[in-house]
Amino acid sequence: MAGNKAVVYSKPGSVEIRDTDYPELVLKDGPGVNPLNVGRKCEHGVILKVVTTNICGSDQHMVRGRTTAPSGLILGHEITGEVIEVGRDVEFIKKGDLVSVPFNIACGRCRSCRERNTNVCLNVNPDRPGSAYGYVDMGGWVGGQSEYVMVPYADFQLLKFPDKEKAMEKILDLTMLSDIFPTGYHGAVSAGVRPGSTVYVAGAGPVGLAAAHSAQLLGAAVVIVGDLNAERLAQAKSFGCETVNLRENADLAGQIDQILGSPEVDSAIDCVGFEAHGHGKAHGETPATVLNSIMEVTRAGGSLGIPGLYVTGDPGAVDEDSKIGTLKIRFGLGWAKSHTFVTGQTPVMKYNRDLMMAILSGKAQIAKAVNATLISLAEAPQAYQEFDRGVSRKFVIDPHGLVK
């Protein structure tokens, strides 16, 4: 039987490359696996040889020790791979297919899936609606920052690339379809971005950059990206965004006014989440900062897309309320301005096919926007450290050296 190396969370601040079990079409017991999911048979699934798998900011929350993730958890929910084994009940996906895997695991059978809300599938996580690979409290499905991975419900979930050779030519773009491109796009759609819109994106990490590029694809007139990190803001500026440096100038509304001639935008997108920091040179962690600031700068009747991650358990939070996800949000301000809020995991399958076509046709340049950077599996621990320091790169792991 073949081996399987994987990126494993060991302790706060540390990941390791370990030899792990080669996947089978069954969910076995292991770190983070819900007892009610142990032994779950997956003849509707496939085994993938991982072609690319990306490091995500959501992974960093676990690695920093800001969740209840257990030691030994195999990481990775952004997966693109080649099908090498097909379960008995798989009808349409074939060996040799090159596919993108939506990060949300979905059965295709429940009410949520039938209504295209695959982000809150009712059948894959005994704890709550919704699941993902290699993520805390998501049912225990094994992550894909590895050489091989098992993917359930293959016929329903997998997005097959129509031409394998052409797909490999654009694999650094197509690898973003598993999460950050649909997530950024969902943030922009949820915020009501349309031709001629003015848009504020909070956060210039990979999801924020994906949201900014998505807003451009949707026809926004002006996209403004805010962050505390000058390197990441430079990356946003590189593809035509306006930027505001909130470390140098804490007055967000004033900076927007200088750009637009008005202190408000039509739409805003939170791509930061629960580890948000206050603005200014002496900033500290204040989890509600972004949510309150985007309500302040979004016009009355506007919409707020919130793809940034918020959790119900944060052992490293700054106060007791924040440890259970209770934040001091100025909800009265949002109510008074008749804001629409859209939160939660992105239903990747709503968007990934259209975004694939945008990539293949040359309309979308997502790898350039997020500064995709190819690394080997062995380089993943160092990449996690660099990403945590705020480097403006989207690290793409190539476990088998298949990407030219």
Coordinates of N, CA and C in Angstrom, one line a residue, residues 13-120:
G13 N 1.3 27.3 16.9 CA 2.4 27.9 16.2 C 3.2 26.9 15.4
S14 N 2.8 25.6 15.3 CA 3.6 24.6 14.7 C 2.8 23.6 13.9
V15 N 3.3 23.4 12.7 CA 2.8 22.3 11.9 C 4.0 21.4 11.5
E16 N 3.7 20.1 11.2 CA 4.8 19.2 10.8 C 4.3 18.4 9.6
I17 N 5.3 17.8 8.9 CA 5.0 16.9 7.8 C 5.2 15.5 8.4
R18 N 4.1 14.7 8.4 CA 4.1 13.4 8.9 C 3.7 12.3 7.9
D19 N 4.1 11.1 8.1 CA 3.6 10.0 7.4 C 2.3 9.6 8.0
T20 N 1.3 9.5 7.2 CA -0.1 9.1 7.6 C -0.6 8.0 6.8
D21 N -1.8 7.5 7.1 CA -2.4 6.4 6.4 C -2.8 6.8 5.0
Y22 N -2.7 5.9 4.1 CA -3.2 6.1 2.8 C -4.7 6.0 2.9
P23 N -5.5 6.9 2.2 CA -6.9 7.0 2.4 C -7.7 5.8 1.9
E24 N -8.8 5.5 2.5 CA -9.7 4.5 2.1 C -11.1 5.1 2.0
L25 N -12.0 4.4 1.4 CA -13.4 4.9 1.2 C -14.2 4.7 2.5
V26 N -13.7 5.1 3.6 CA -14.4 5.0 4.9 C -13.7 6.1 5.8
L27 N -14.5 6.7 6.6 CA -14.0 7.7 7.5 C -13.6 7.0 8.8
K28 N -12.3 6.9 9.1 CA -11.8 6.2 10.3 C -11.7 7.2 11.5
D29 N -11.5 6.6 12.6 CA -11.2 7.4 13.8 C -9.9 8.1 13.7
G30 N -9.8 9.3 14.3 CA -8.6 10.0 14.3 C -8.8 11.4 15.0
P31 N -7.8 12.2 15.0 CA -7.9 13.5 15.7 C -9.0 14.4 15.0
G32 N -10.0 14.8 15.9 CA -11.0 15.6 15.4 C -12.2 14.9 14.8
V33 N -12.2 13.6 14.6 CA -13.3 12.9 14.0 C -14.4 12.7 15.0
N34 N -15.6 13.2 14.6 CA -16.8 13.1 15.5 C -17.1 11.6 15.6
P35 N -17.3 11.1 16.9 CA -17.5 9.7 17.1 C -18.7 9.1 16.3
L36 N -19.7 10.0 16.0 CA -20.8 9.5 15.2 C -20.5 9.4 13.7
N37 N -19.3 9.9 13.3 CA -18.9 9.8 11.9 C -17.9 8.6 11.7
V38 N -17.4 8.1 12.8 CA -16.4 7.0 12.7 C -17.0 5.8 12.0
G39 N -16.3 5.2 11.0 CA -16.8 4.1 10.3 C -17.7 4.3 9.2
R40 N -17.9 5.6 8.9 CA -18.9 6.0 7.8 C -18.4 5.5 6.5
K41 N -19.1 4.7 5.8 CA -18.7 4.1 4.5 C -19.0 5.2 3.4
C42 N -18.0 5.2 2.5 CA -18.1 6.3 1.4 C -17.9 5.6 0.0
E43 N -18.7 4.7 -0.3 CA -18.6 4.1 -1.6 C -19.1 5.1 -2.7
H44 N -19.7 6.2 -2.3 CA -20.0 7.3 -3.2 C -18.8 8.2 -3.4
G45 N -17.6 7.9 -2.9 CA -16.5 8.8 -2.9 C -15.4 8.3 -3.8
V46 N -14.3 9.1 -3.9 CA -13.1 8.7 -4.7 C -11.9 9.0 -3.9
I47 N -10.8 8.4 -4.3 CA -9.4 8.8 -3.8 C -8.8 9.7 -4.9
L48 N -8.2 10.8 -4.4 CA -7.6 11.7 -5.3 C -6.0 11.7 -5.0
K49 N -5.3 11.8 -6.1 CA -3.9 12.1 -6.1 C -3.8 13.6 -6.1
V50 N -3.4 14.3 -5.0 CA -3.5 15.7 -4.9 C -2.5 16.4 -5.9
V51 N -3.0 17.3 -6.7 CA -2.2 18.0 -7.7 C -1.8 19.3 -7.1
T52 N -2.7 20.0 -6.5 CA -2.4 21.3 -5.7 C -3.3 21.3 -4.5
T53 N -2.8 21.9 -3.4 CA -3.6 22.1 -2.2 C -3.0 23.4 -1.6
N54 N -3.9 24.3 -1.2 CA -3.5 25.6 -0.8 C -3.5 25.9 0.7
I55 N -2.6 26.7 1.2 CA -2.7 27.1 2.6 C -3.7 28.3 2.7
C56 N -4.6 28.2 3.7 CA -5.6 29.2 3.8 C -5.5 30.0 5.1
G57 N -6.0 31.2 5.1 CA -6.0 32.0 6.4 C -6.8 31.3 7.4
S58 N -7.8 30.6 7.0 CA -8.6 29.9 8.0 C -7.8 28.8 8.7
D59 N -6.9 28.2 8.0 CA -6.0 27.2 8.6 C -5.1 27.9 9.7
Q60 N -4.7 29.2 9.4 CA -3.9 29.9 10.3 C -4.6 30.1 11.7
H61 N -5.9 30.3 11.7 CA -6.6 30.5 13.0 C -6.3 29.2 13.9
M62 N -6.4 28.0 13.3 CA -6.1 26.8 14.0 C -4.7 26.7 14.5
V63 N -3.8 27.0 13.5 CA -2.3 26.9 13.8 C -1.9 27.9 14.9
R64 N -2.5 29.0 15.0 CA -2.2 30.0 16.0 C -2.7 29.6 17.4
G65 N -3.5 28.5 17.4 CA -4.1 28.1 18.7 C -5.4 28.9 19.0
R66 N -6.0 29.4 18.0 CA -7.2 30.3 18.3 C -8.5 29.5 18.1
T67 N -8.4 28.2 18.0 CA -9.6 27.3 18.0 C -9.4 26.1 18.9
T68 N -10.3 25.2 18.9 CA -10.2 24.0 19.8 C -9.7 22.9 18.9
A69 N -9.0 23.1 17.8 CA -8.4 22.1 17.0 C -7.5 21.2 17.8
P70 N -7.6 19.8 17.6 CA -6.8 18.9 18.4 C -5.4 18.7 17.7
S71 N -4.4 18.4 18.5 CA -3.1 18.1 17.9 C -3.3 16.8 17.1
G72 N -2.6 16.8 15.9 CA -2.6 15.7 15.0 C -3.6 15.8 13.9
L73 N -4.4 16.9 13.9 CA -5.3 17.2 12.8 C -4.6 17.4 11.5
I74 N -5.0 16.6 10.5 CA -4.4 16.8 9.1 C -5.2 18.0 8.5
L75 N -4.4 19.0 8.1 CA -5.0 20.2 7.6 C -5.3 20.2 6.1
G76 N -6.0 21.2 5.6 CA -6.2 21.4 4.2 C -7.6 21.2 3.7
H77 N -8.2 22.3 3.3 CA -9.6 22.2 2.7 C -9.6 22.8 1.3
E78 N -8.5 23.2 0.7 CA -8.5 23.7 -0.7 C -7.7 22.7 -1.5
I79 N -8.5 21.9 -2.3 CA -7.9 20.7 -2.9 C -8.3 20.6 -4.4
T80 N -7.3 20.3 -5.2 CA -7.5 20.0 -6.6 C -6.7 18.7 -6.9
G81 N -7.3 17.8 -7.6 CA -6.6 16.5 -7.7 C -7.0 15.7 -8.9
E82 N -6.3 14.6 -9.1 CA -6.6 13.6 -10.2 C -7.3 12.4 -9.5
V83 N -8.4 11.9 -10.1 CA -9.1 10.7 -9.5 C -8.3 9.5 -9.9
I84 N -7.9 8.7 -8.8 CA -7.1 7.5 -9.1 C -7.9 6.2 -8.6
E85 N -9.0 6.4 -7.8 CA -9.8 5.3 -7.3 C -11.2 5.8 -7.2
V86 N -12.1 4.9 -7.7 CA -13.5 5.3 -7.7 C -14.4 4.3 -6.9
G87 N -15.2 4.9 -6.0 CA -16.1 4.0 -5.2 C -17.2 3.3 -6.0
R88 N -17.7 2.2 -5.5 CA -18.7 1.4 -6.1 C -19.9 2.2 -6.6
D89 N -20.3 3.2 -5.9 CA -21.5 3.9 -6.2 C -21.3 5.2 -7.0
V90 N -20.1 5.4 -7.4 CA -19.8 6.6 -8.3 C -20.1 6.2 -9.7
E91 N -21.0 7.1 -10.4 CA -21.4 6.7 -11.7 C -20.8 7.6 -12.8
F92 N -20.5 8.9 -12.5 CA -20.1 9.8 -13.6 C -18.7 10.2 -13.6
I93 N -18.1 10.4 -12.4 CA -16.7 10.7 -12.3 C -15.9 9.5 -12.6
K94 N -14.8 9.7 -13.4 CA -14.0 8.5 -13.8 C -12.5 8.7 -13.4
K95 N -11.8 7.5 -13.4 CA -10.4 7.6 -13.1 C -9.7 8.5 -14.1
G96 N -8.8 9.2 -13.7 CA -8.0 10.1 -14.6 C -8.6 11.5 -14.7
D97 N -9.8 11.7 -14.2 CA -10.4 13.1 -14.2 C -9.6 14.0 -13.3
L98 N -9.4 15.2 -13.8 CA -8.8 16.3 -13.0 C -9.9 17.2 -12.5
V99 N -10.0 17.3 -11.2 CA -11.2 17.9 -10.5 C -10.8 18.9 -9.5
S100 N -11.8 19.9 -9.3 CA -11.7 20.8 -8.1 C -12.7 20.3 -7.1
V101 N -12.3 20.4 -5.8 CA -13.1 19.9 -4.7 C -13.6 21.1 -3.9
P102 N -14.9 21.4 -3.9 CA -15.4 22.4 -3.0 C -15.0 22.2 -1.6
F103 N -14.6 23.2 -0.8 CA -14.2 23.0 0.5 C -15.3 22.5 1.4
N104 N -16.6 23.0 1.1 CA -17.7 22.5 1.9 C -18.1 21.1 1.5
I105 N -18.2 20.2 2.4 CA -18.6 18.8 2.1 C -20.1 18.8 2.1
A106 N -20.7 18.2 1.0 CA -22.2 18.3 0.9 C -22.7 17.0 0.3
C107 N -23.8 16.5 0.8 CA -24.3 15.1 0.4 C -25.1 15.2 -0.9
G108 N -25.7 16.3 -1.2 CA -26.5 16.4 -2.4 C -27.9 15.8 -2.2
R109 N -28.3 15.4 -1.0 CA -29.6 14.7 -0.8 C -30.5 15.5 0.2
C110 N -29.9 16.3 1.1 CA -30.7 16.9 2.1 C -31.4 18.2 1.6
R111 N -32.3 18.8 2.4 CA -33.0 20.0 2.0 C -32.0 21.1 1.7
S112 N -31.0 21.3 2.5 CA -30.1 22.4 2.2 C -29.4 22.2 0.9
C113 N -28.9 21.0 0.6 CA -28.2 20.8 -0.7 C -29.2 21.0 -1.9
R114 N -30.4 20.5 -1.7 CA -31.4 20.7 -2.8 C -31.7 22.1 -3.1
E115 N -31.5 23.0 -2.0 CA -31.8 24.4 -2.2 C -30.5 25.2 -2.5
R116 N -29.4 24.4 -2.9 CA -28.1 25.0 -3.3 C -27.4 25.6 -2.1
N117 N -27.8 25.3 -0.9 CA -27.1 25.8 0.3 C -26.1 24.7 0.8
T118 N -25.1 24.4 -0.1 CA -24.2 23.3 0.2 C -23.3 23.6 1.4
N119 N -23.3 24.9 1.8 CA -22.4 25.3 2.9 C -23.0 24.9 4.3
V120 N -24.3 24.5 4.3 CA -24.9 24.0 5.5 C -25.6 22.7 5.3

